[in-house]
PDB file of C-alpha atoms in Angstrom:
ATOM      1  CA  UNK F   1     -31.299-107.972 -65.011  1.00 54.00           C
ATOM      2  CA  UNK F   2     -30.327-105.932 -61.969  1.00 46.00           C
ATOM      3  CA  UNK F   3     -28.052-103.847 -64.153  1.00 49.00           C
ATOM      4  CA  UNK F   4     -30.909-103.077 -66.573  1.00 50.00           C
ATOM      5  CA  UNK F   5     -33.206-102.121 -63.693  1.00 45.00           C
ATOM      6  CA  UNK F   6     -30.503 -99.867 -62.273  1.00 42.00           C
ATOM      7  CA  UNK F   7     -30.015 -98.133 -65.630  1.00 47.00           C
ATOM      8  CA  UNK F   8     -33.769 -97.641 -66.086  1.00 39.00           C
ATOM      9  CA  UNK F   9     -34.111 -96.282 -62.556  1.00 43.00           C
ATOM     10  CA  UNK F  10     -31.222 -93.873 -63.133  1.00 46.00           C
ATOM     11  CA  UNK F  11     -32.839 -92.596 -66.351  1.00 43.00           C
ATOM     12  CA  UNK F  12     -36.183 -92.202 -64.573  1.00 40.00           C
ATOM     13  CA  UNK F  13     -34.687 -90.245 -61.663  1.00 42.00           C
ATOM     14  CA  UNK F  14     -32.723 -88.027 -64.055  1.00 42.00           C
ATOM     15  CA  UNK F  15     -35.877 -87.286 -66.027  1.00 45.00           C
ATOM     16  CA  UNK F  16     -37.800 -86.456 -62.859  1.00 46.00           C
ATOM     17  CA  UNK F  17     -34.979 -84.226 -61.624  1.00 45.00           C
ATOM     18  CA  UNK F  18     -34.813 -82.419 -64.958  1.00 43.00           C
ATOM     19  CA  UNK F  19     -38.564 -81.947 -65.032  1.00 44.00           C
ATOM     20  CA  UNK F  20     -38.563 -80.610 -61.478  1.00 39.00           C
ATOM     21  CA  UNK F  21     -35.731 -78.227 -62.318  1.00 48.00           C
ATOM     22  CA  UNK F  22     -37.546 -76.949 -65.405  1.00 44.00           C
ATOM     23  CA  UNK F  23     -40.742 -76.505 -63.382  1.00 33.00           C
ATOM     24  CA  UNK F  24     -38.837 -74.522 -60.746  1.00 42.00           C
ATOM     25  CA  UNK F  25     -37.460 -72.258 -63.473  1.00 47.00           C
ATOM     26  CA  UNK F  26     -40.956 -71.676 -64.842  1.00 38.00           C
ATOM     27  CA  UNK F  27     -42.288 -70.813 -61.384  1.00 35.00           C
ATOM     28  CA  UNK F  28     -39.443 -68.368 -60.819  1.00 43.00           C
ATOM     29  CA  UNK F  29     -40.018 -66.734 -64.186  1.00 48.00           C
ATOM     30  CA  UNK F  30     -43.733 -66.452 -63.543  1.00 47.00           C
ATOM     31  CA  UNK F  31     -43.351 -64.789 -60.154  1.00 48.00           C
ATOM     32  CA  UNK F  32     -44.535 -61.182 -60.470  1.00 58.00           C
ATOM     33  CA  UNK F  33     -41.724 -58.666 -60.665  1.00 73.00           C
ATOM     34  CA  UNK F  34     -41.992 -55.405 -58.744  1.00 78.00           C
ATOM     35  CA  UNK F  35     -43.124 -52.596 -61.005  1.00 89.00           C
ATOM     36  CA  UNK F  36     -41.351 -49.870 -59.057  1.00 96.00           C
ATOM     37  CA  UNK F  37     -38.087 -49.464 -57.149  1.00 96.00           C
ATOM     38  CA  UNK F  38     -37.096 -47.436 -54.103  1.00 95.00           C
ATOM     39  CA  UNK F  39     -33.418 -46.988 -53.230  1.00 94.00           C
ATOM     40  CA  UNK F  40     -32.577 -46.570 -49.523  1.00 89.00           C
ATOM     41  CA  UNK F  41     -29.157 -44.969 -48.998  1.00 84.00           C
ATOM     42  CA  UNK F  42     -27.570 -44.732 -45.581  1.00 69.00           C
ATOM     43  CA  UNK F  43     -25.237 -46.537 -43.217  1.00 57.00           C
ATOM     44  CA  UNK F  44     -25.635 -49.251 -40.576  1.00 52.00           C
ATOM     45  CA  UNK F  45     -28.863 -47.712 -39.282  1.00 55.00           C
ATOM     46  CA  UNK F  46     -30.481 -48.515 -42.625  1.00 50.00           C
ATOM     47  CA  UNK F  47     -29.073 -52.024 -42.468  1.00 51.00           C
ATOM     48  CA  UNK F  48     -29.740 -54.658 -39.835  1.00 48.00           C
ATOM     49  CA  UNK F  49     -27.047 -54.199 -37.237  1.00 50.00           C
ATOM     50  CA  UNK F  50     -27.804 -56.738 -34.468  1.00 47.00           C
ATOM     51  CA  UNK F  51     -31.298 -57.451 -35.789  1.00 51.00           C
ATOM     52  CA  UNK F  52     -32.567 -60.012 -38.314  1.00 47.00           C
ATOM     53  CA  UNK F  53     -32.343 -58.888 -41.924  1.00 61.00           C
ATOM     54  CA  UNK F  54     -36.154 -58.936 -42.204  1.00 59.00           C
ATOM     55  CA  UNK F  55     -36.378 -56.349 -39.411  1.00 65.00           C
ATOM     56  CA  UNK F  56     -34.597 -53.404 -41.040  1.00 75.00           C
ATOM     57  CA  UNK F  57     -36.635 -50.509 -42.346  1.00 80.00           C
ATOM     58  CA  UNK F  58     -36.221 -51.107 -46.120  1.00 85.00           C
ATOM     59  CA  UNK F  59     -37.446 -54.698 -45.704  1.00 86.00           C
ATOM     60  CA  UNK F  60     -40.371 -53.619 -43.525  1.00 87.00           C
ATOM     61  CA  UNK F  61     -41.221 -50.784 -45.899  1.00 91.00           C
ATOM     62  CA  UNK F  62     -41.388 -53.170 -48.860  1.00 93.00           C
ATOM     63  CA  UNK F  63     -43.584 -55.523 -46.852  1.00 92.00           C
ATOM     64  CA  UNK F  64     -45.942 -52.718 -45.796  1.00 94.00           C
ATOM     65  CA  UNK F  65     -46.227 -51.452 -49.365  1.00 96.00           C
ATOM     66  CA  UNK F  66     -47.102 -54.965 -50.507  1.00 95.00           C
ATOM     67  CA  UNK F  67     -49.801 -55.222 -47.848  1.00 94.00           C
ATOM     68  CA  UNK F  68     -51.289 -52.023 -49.225  1.00 94.00           C
ATOM     69  CA  UNK F  69     -51.251 -53.414 -52.782  1.00 94.00           C
ATOM     70  CA  UNK F  70     -48.264 -51.445 -54.032  1.00 96.00           C
ATOM     71  CA  UNK F  71     -45.745 -53.243 -56.224  1.00 96.00           C
ATOM     72  CA  UNK F  72     -42.381 -51.970 -54.965  1.00 96.00           C
ATOM     73  CA  UNK F  73     -38.922 -53.392 -54.482  1.00 95.00           C
ATOM     74  CA  UNK F  74     -37.005 -51.505 -51.773  1.00 92.00           C
ATOM     75  CA  UNK F  75     -33.244 -51.818 -52.226  1.00 90.00           C
ATOM     76  CA  UNK F  76     -31.225 -51.589 -49.029  1.00 86.00           C
ATOM     77  CA  UNK F  77     -28.077 -49.906 -50.357  1.00 82.00           C
ATOM     78  CA  UNK F  78     -26.446 -49.547 -46.973  1.00 68.00           C
ATOM     79  CA  UNK F  79     -22.726 -49.518 -46.328  1.00 71.00           C
ATOM     80  CA  UNK F  80     -21.538 -49.553 -42.741  1.00 67.00           C
ATOM     81  CA  UNK F  81     -19.612 -46.429 -41.740  1.00 70.00           C
ATOM     82  CA  UNK F  82     -20.917 -44.725 -44.833  1.00 74.00           C
ATOM     83  CA  UNK F  83     -20.393 -40.984 -45.289  1.00 81.00           C
ATOM     84  CA  UNK F  84     -21.932 -38.464 -47.651  1.00 84.00           C
ATOM     85  CA  UNK F  85     -18.674 -38.472 -49.633  1.00 86.00           C
ATOM     86  CA  UNK F  86     -18.771 -42.260 -49.984  1.00 84.00           C
ATOM     87  CA  UNK F  87     -22.376 -42.205 -51.151  1.00 86.00           C
ATOM     88  CA  UNK F  88     -21.520 -39.467 -53.618  1.00 86.00           C
ATOM     89  CA  UNK F  89     -18.688 -41.551 -55.061  1.00 89.00           C
ATOM     90  CA  UNK F  90     -20.890 -44.507 -55.982  1.00 89.00           C
ATOM     91  CA  UNK F  91     -24.205 -43.018 -57.102  1.00 92.00           C
ATOM     92  CA  UNK F  92     -23.720 -44.225 -60.672  1.00 93.00           C
ATOM     93  CA  UNK F  93     -23.664 -47.845 -59.449  1.00 91.00           C
ATOM     94  CA  UNK F  94     -27.408 -47.708 -58.795  1.00 91.00           C
ATOM     95  CA  UNK F  95     -28.675 -46.524 -62.159  1.00 94.00           C
ATOM     96  CA  UNK F  96     -29.144 -50.078 -63.422  1.00 92.00           C
ATOM     97  CA  UNK F  97     -31.730 -50.603 -60.683  1.00 92.00           C
ATOM     98  CA  UNK F  98     -33.840 -47.806 -62.231  1.00 94.00           C
ATOM     99  CA  UNK F  99     -35.231 -46.466 -58.958  1.00 96.00           C
ATOM    100  CA  UNK F 100     -38.333 -44.310 -59.002  1.00 96.00           C
ATOM    101  CA  UNK F 101     -36.941 -42.343 -56.109  1.00 94.00           C
ATOM    102  CA  UNK F 102     -34.116 -42.362 -53.584  1.00 94.00           C
ATOM    103  CA  UNK F 103     -34.401 -42.005 -49.832  1.00 92.00           C
ATOM    104  CA  UNK F 104     -31.220 -40.258 -48.715  1.00 89.00           C
ATOM    105  CA  UNK F 105     -29.951 -39.885 -45.157  1.00 79.00           C
ATOM    106  CA  UNK F 106     -26.376 -38.940 -44.303  1.00 67.00           C
ATOM    107  CA  UNK F 107     -25.128 -37.712 -40.974  1.00 65.00           C
ATOM    108  CA  UNK F 108     -23.723 -40.101 -38.343  1.00 65.00           C
ATOM    109  CA  UNK F 109     -20.364 -40.872 -39.823  1.00 72.00           C
ATOM    110  CA  UNK F 110     -19.917 -37.350 -41.174  1.00 79.00           C
ATOM    111  CA  UNK F 111     -20.179 -35.709 -37.781  1.00 71.00           C
ATOM    112  CA  UNK F 112     -18.089 -38.436 -36.140  1.00 70.00           C
ATOM    113  CA  UNK F 113     -15.318 -37.239 -38.446  1.00 76.00           C
ATOM    114  CA  UNK F 114     -16.234 -33.609 -37.811  1.00 76.00           C
ATOM    115  CA  UNK F 115     -16.730 -33.103 -41.506  1.00 84.00           C
ATOM    116  CA  UNK F 116     -16.971 -29.375 -42.320  1.00 88.00           C
ATOM    117  CA  UNK F 117     -20.646 -28.661 -42.854  1.00 88.00           C
ATOM    118  CA  UNK F 118     -20.005 -26.917 -46.168  1.00 92.00           C
ATOM    119  CA  UNK F 119     -18.582 -30.234 -47.401  1.00 92.00           C
ATOM    120  CA  UNK F 120     -21.644 -32.072 -46.158  1.00 90.00           C
ATOM    121  CA  UNK F 121     -23.877 -29.679 -48.059  1.00 93.00           C
ATOM    122  CA  UNK F 122     -21.756 -29.935 -51.203  1.00 94.00           C
ATOM    123  CA  UNK F 123     -21.845 -33.741 -51.097  1.00 92.00           C
ATOM    124  CA  UNK F 124     -25.604 -33.854 -50.571  1.00 93.00           C
ATOM    125  CA  UNK F 125     -26.258 -31.417 -53.402  1.00 95.00           C
ATOM    126  CA  UNK F 126     -24.053 -33.414 -55.786  1.00 95.00           C
ATOM    127  CA  UNK F 127     -25.913 -36.609 -54.874  1.00 94.00           C
ATOM    128  CA  UNK F 128     -29.269 -34.871 -55.393  1.00 95.00           C
ATOM    129  CA  UNK F 129     -28.189 -33.389 -58.717  1.00 97.00           C
ATOM    130  CA  UNK F 130     -26.920 -36.719 -60.002  1.00 97.00           C
ATOM    131  CA  UNK F 131     -30.167 -38.565 -59.356  1.00 96.00           C
ATOM    132  CA  UNK F 132     -32.394 -35.742 -60.533  1.00 97.00           C
ATOM    133  CA  UNK F 133     -30.372 -35.398 -63.735  1.00 97.00           C
ATOM    134  CA  UNK F 134     -31.260 -39.054 -64.305  1.00 97.00           C
ATOM    135  CA  UNK F 135     -34.969 -38.420 -63.723  1.00 96.00           C
ATOM    136  CA  UNK F 136     -34.945 -39.966 -60.259  1.00 97.00           C
ATOM    137  CA  UNK F 137     -36.768 -38.186 -57.438  1.00 96.00           C
ATOM    138  CA  UNK F 138     -34.973 -37.560 -54.149  1.00 96.00           C
ATOM    139  CA  UNK F 139     -36.367 -37.763 -50.628  1.00 94.00           C
ATOM    140  CA  UNK F 140     -33.975 -36.109 -48.180  1.00 91.00           C
ATOM    141  CA  UNK F 141     -34.384 -37.093 -44.548  1.00 83.00           C
ATOM    142  CA  UNK F 142     -33.164 -34.429 -42.172  1.00 77.00           C
ATOM    143  CA  UNK F 143     -30.947 -35.467 -39.283  1.00 71.00           C
ATOM    144  CA  UNK F 144     -29.741 -34.015 -36.015  1.00 68.00           C
ATOM    145  CA  UNK F 145     -26.691 -34.775 -33.928  1.00 67.00           C
ATOM    146  CA  UNK F 146     -26.500 -35.210 -30.132  1.00 64.00           C
ATOM    147  CA  UNK F 147     -26.997 -32.069 -28.085  1.00 65.00           C
ATOM    148  CA  UNK F 148     -23.892 -32.720 -25.958  1.00 62.00           C
ATOM    149  CA  UNK F 149     -21.667 -31.822 -28.903  1.00 62.00           C
ATOM    150  CA  UNK F 150     -20.248 -28.427 -29.707  1.00 75.00           C
ATOM    151  CA  UNK F 151     -23.432 -26.352 -30.107  1.00 79.00           C
ATOM    152  CA  UNK F 152     -22.267 -24.125 -32.952  1.00 83.00           C
ATOM    153  CA  UNK F 153     -21.274 -27.189 -34.994  1.00 81.00           C
ATOM    154  CA  UNK F 154     -24.604 -28.842 -34.243  1.00 81.00           C
ATOM    155  CA  UNK F 155     -26.540 -25.795 -35.407  1.00 84.00           C
ATOM    156  CA  UNK F 156     -24.429 -25.530 -38.547  1.00 84.00           C
ATOM    157  CA  UNK F 157     -25.017 -29.218 -39.229  1.00 82.00           C
ATOM    158  CA  UNK F 158     -28.782 -28.870 -38.814  1.00 81.00           C
ATOM    159  CA  UNK F 159     -28.850 -25.801 -41.027  1.00 87.00           C
ATOM    160  CA  UNK F 160     -27.395 -27.757 -43.950  1.00 89.00           C
ATOM    161  CA  UNK F 161     -30.722 -29.547 -44.380  1.00 86.00           C
ATOM    162  CA  UNK F 162     -32.726 -26.400 -43.860  1.00 87.00           C
ATOM    163  CA  UNK F 163     -30.661 -24.564 -46.480  1.00 92.00           C
ATOM    164  CA  UNK F 164     -31.103 -27.349 -49.015  1.00 92.00           C
ATOM    165  CA  UNK F 165     -34.821 -27.381 -48.318  1.00 90.00           C
ATOM    166  CA  UNK F 166     -35.030 -23.617 -48.853  1.00 92.00           C
ATOM    167  CA  UNK F 167     -32.897 -23.677 -52.001  1.00 94.00           C
ATOM    168  CA  UNK F 168     -34.186 -26.823 -53.661  1.00 94.00           C
ATOM    169  CA  UNK F 169     -37.971 -26.979 -53.836  1.00 92.00           C
ATOM    170  CA  UNK F 170     -37.754 -29.995 -56.138  1.00 94.00           C
ATOM    171  CA  UNK F 171     -36.496 -32.168 -53.262  1.00 95.00           C
ATOM    172  CA  UNK F 172     -38.905 -33.997 -50.951  1.00 94.00           C
ATOM    173  CA  UNK F 173     -37.928 -33.174 -47.415  1.00 90.00           C
ATOM    174  CA  UNK F 174     -38.774 -35.177 -44.275  1.00 86.00           C
ATOM    175  CA  UNK F 175     -38.256 -33.808 -40.781  1.00 78.00           C
ATOM    176  CA  UNK F 176     -36.051 -35.585 -38.263  1.00 68.00           C
ATOM    177  CA  UNK F 177     -35.448 -39.234 -39.228  1.00 61.00           C
ATOM    178  CA  UNK F 178     -35.334 -40.335 -35.588  1.00 64.00           C
ATOM    179  CA  UNK F 179     -38.546 -38.593 -34.575  1.00 62.00           C
ATOM    180  CA  UNK F 180     -40.140 -40.595 -31.761  1.00 63.00           C
ATOM    181  CA  UNK F 181     -37.282 -43.089 -31.500  1.00 62.00           C
ATOM    182  CA  UNK F 182     -34.039 -41.239 -30.763  1.00 61.00           C
ATOM    183  CA  UNK F 183     -32.197 -42.347 -27.630  1.00 61.00           C
ATOM    184  CA  UNK F 184     -35.169 -44.292 -26.322  1.00 62.00           C
ATOM    185  CA  UNK F 185     -33.811 -47.327 -24.426  1.00 63.00           C
ATOM    186  CA  UNK F 186     -36.899 -49.337 -25.379  1.00 67.00           C
ATOM    187  CA  UNK F 187     -36.340 -48.755 -29.098  1.00 60.00           C
ATOM    188  CA  UNK F 188     -32.570 -49.101 -29.382  1.00 62.00           C
ATOM    189  CA  UNK F 189     -30.139 -51.904 -28.728  1.00 62.00           C
ATOM    190  CA  UNK F 190     -27.719 -51.630 -25.816  1.00 60.00           C
ATOM    191  CA  UNK F 191     -25.405 -49.149 -27.540  1.00 59.00           C
ATOM    192  CA  UNK F 192     -28.313 -46.623 -27.703  1.00 53.00           C
ATOM    193  CA  UNK F 193     -27.290 -45.882 -31.286  1.00 58.00           C
ATOM    194  CA  UNK F 194     -28.598 -48.721 -33.414  1.00 59.00           C
ATOM    195  CA  UNK F 195     -32.291 -49.575 -33.585  1.00 60.00           C
ATOM    196  CA  UNK F 196     -34.237 -52.628 -32.613  1.00 59.00           C
ATOM    197  CA  UNK F 197     -37.182 -54.007 -34.575  1.00 59.00           C
ATOM    198  CA  UNK F 198     -39.741 -51.776 -32.820  1.00 67.00           C
ATOM    199  CA  UNK F 199     -37.678 -48.729 -33.781  1.00 68.00           C
ATOM    200  CA  UNK F 200     -37.914 -49.717 -37.431  1.00 72.00           C
ATOM    201  CA  UNK F 201     -41.695 -50.147 -37.155  1.00 81.00           C
ATOM    202  CA  UNK F 202     -42.103 -46.517 -36.109  1.00 81.00           C
ATOM    203  CA  UNK F 203     -39.744 -45.201 -38.779  1.00 81.00           C
ATOM    204  CA  UNK F 204     -41.523 -47.193 -41.490  1.00 86.00           C
ATOM    205  CA  UNK F 205     -44.896 -45.848 -40.370  1.00 88.00           C
ATOM    206  CA  UNK F 206     -43.539 -42.265 -40.477  1.00 85.00           C
ATOM    207  CA  UNK F 207     -42.026 -42.852 -43.889  1.00 88.00           C
ATOM    208  CA  UNK F 208     -45.100 -44.495 -45.389  1.00 93.00           C
ATOM    209  CA  UNK F 209     -47.330 -41.636 -44.181  1.00 92.00           C
ATOM    210  CA  UNK F 210     -44.948 -39.142 -45.787  1.00 92.00           C
ATOM    211  CA  UNK F 211     -44.744 -40.960 -49.114  1.00 94.00           C
ATOM    212  CA  UNK F 212     -48.515 -41.382 -49.224  1.00 95.00           C
ATOM    213  CA  UNK F 213     -49.192 -37.729 -48.310  1.00 93.00           C
ATOM    214  CA  UNK F 214     -46.820 -36.488 -51.035  1.00 93.00           C
ATOM    215  CA  UNK F 215     -48.242 -38.799 -53.736  1.00 94.00           C
ATOM    216  CA  UNK F 216     -44.902 -40.493 -54.295  1.00 94.00           C
ATOM    217  CA  UNK F 217     -46.447 -43.950 -54.402  1.00 95.00           C
ATOM    218  CA  UNK F 218     -48.126 -45.288 -57.530  1.00 91.00           C
ATOM    219  CA  UNK F 219     -50.039 -48.483 -58.172  1.00 84.00           C
TER     220      UNK F 219
END
């Protein structure tokens, strides 16, 4: 008798487990999928270096867009120590995501390697051309480098973004990415390079205002 009860109980639990699993699959399938995609390309500053993963700017941007009734998935395509050449070498990997537009920033690891600025410009233009040739809009976020570096190199570096802006009117161009947050001890972690959560809040606000002003967001 005990054996029969055990068998019946086992069958019952299996059936309940199967039903619960099927219900979970249904719920997952019925969850609304984002209608639009934004691709965020950069290095560890786009990621979550020394902060929780829900504190980086792509995550916070997606959350803010949701709060404003936009249906967007923001893909954090960061790679630590990324350079413009590295980004350029893997652009085709992101086509399957079908992004509406790309937010592109490249600077830190290029100037740390003293990359010739003509190479920086060439890499950025190739990245821009690739995405635009695939009907993907590009938002280029201008960057600066520390003022204690060789001044002529710094000016040449800054001019790369200005030149692209002047030459390519089909690119959306945002002024200084670190506006209002650069080298502020209250907005960076101890290395004064990587951001804390408050830093990301400011950047997301700046970015949202830009995207909204330029009608890049659709509902």
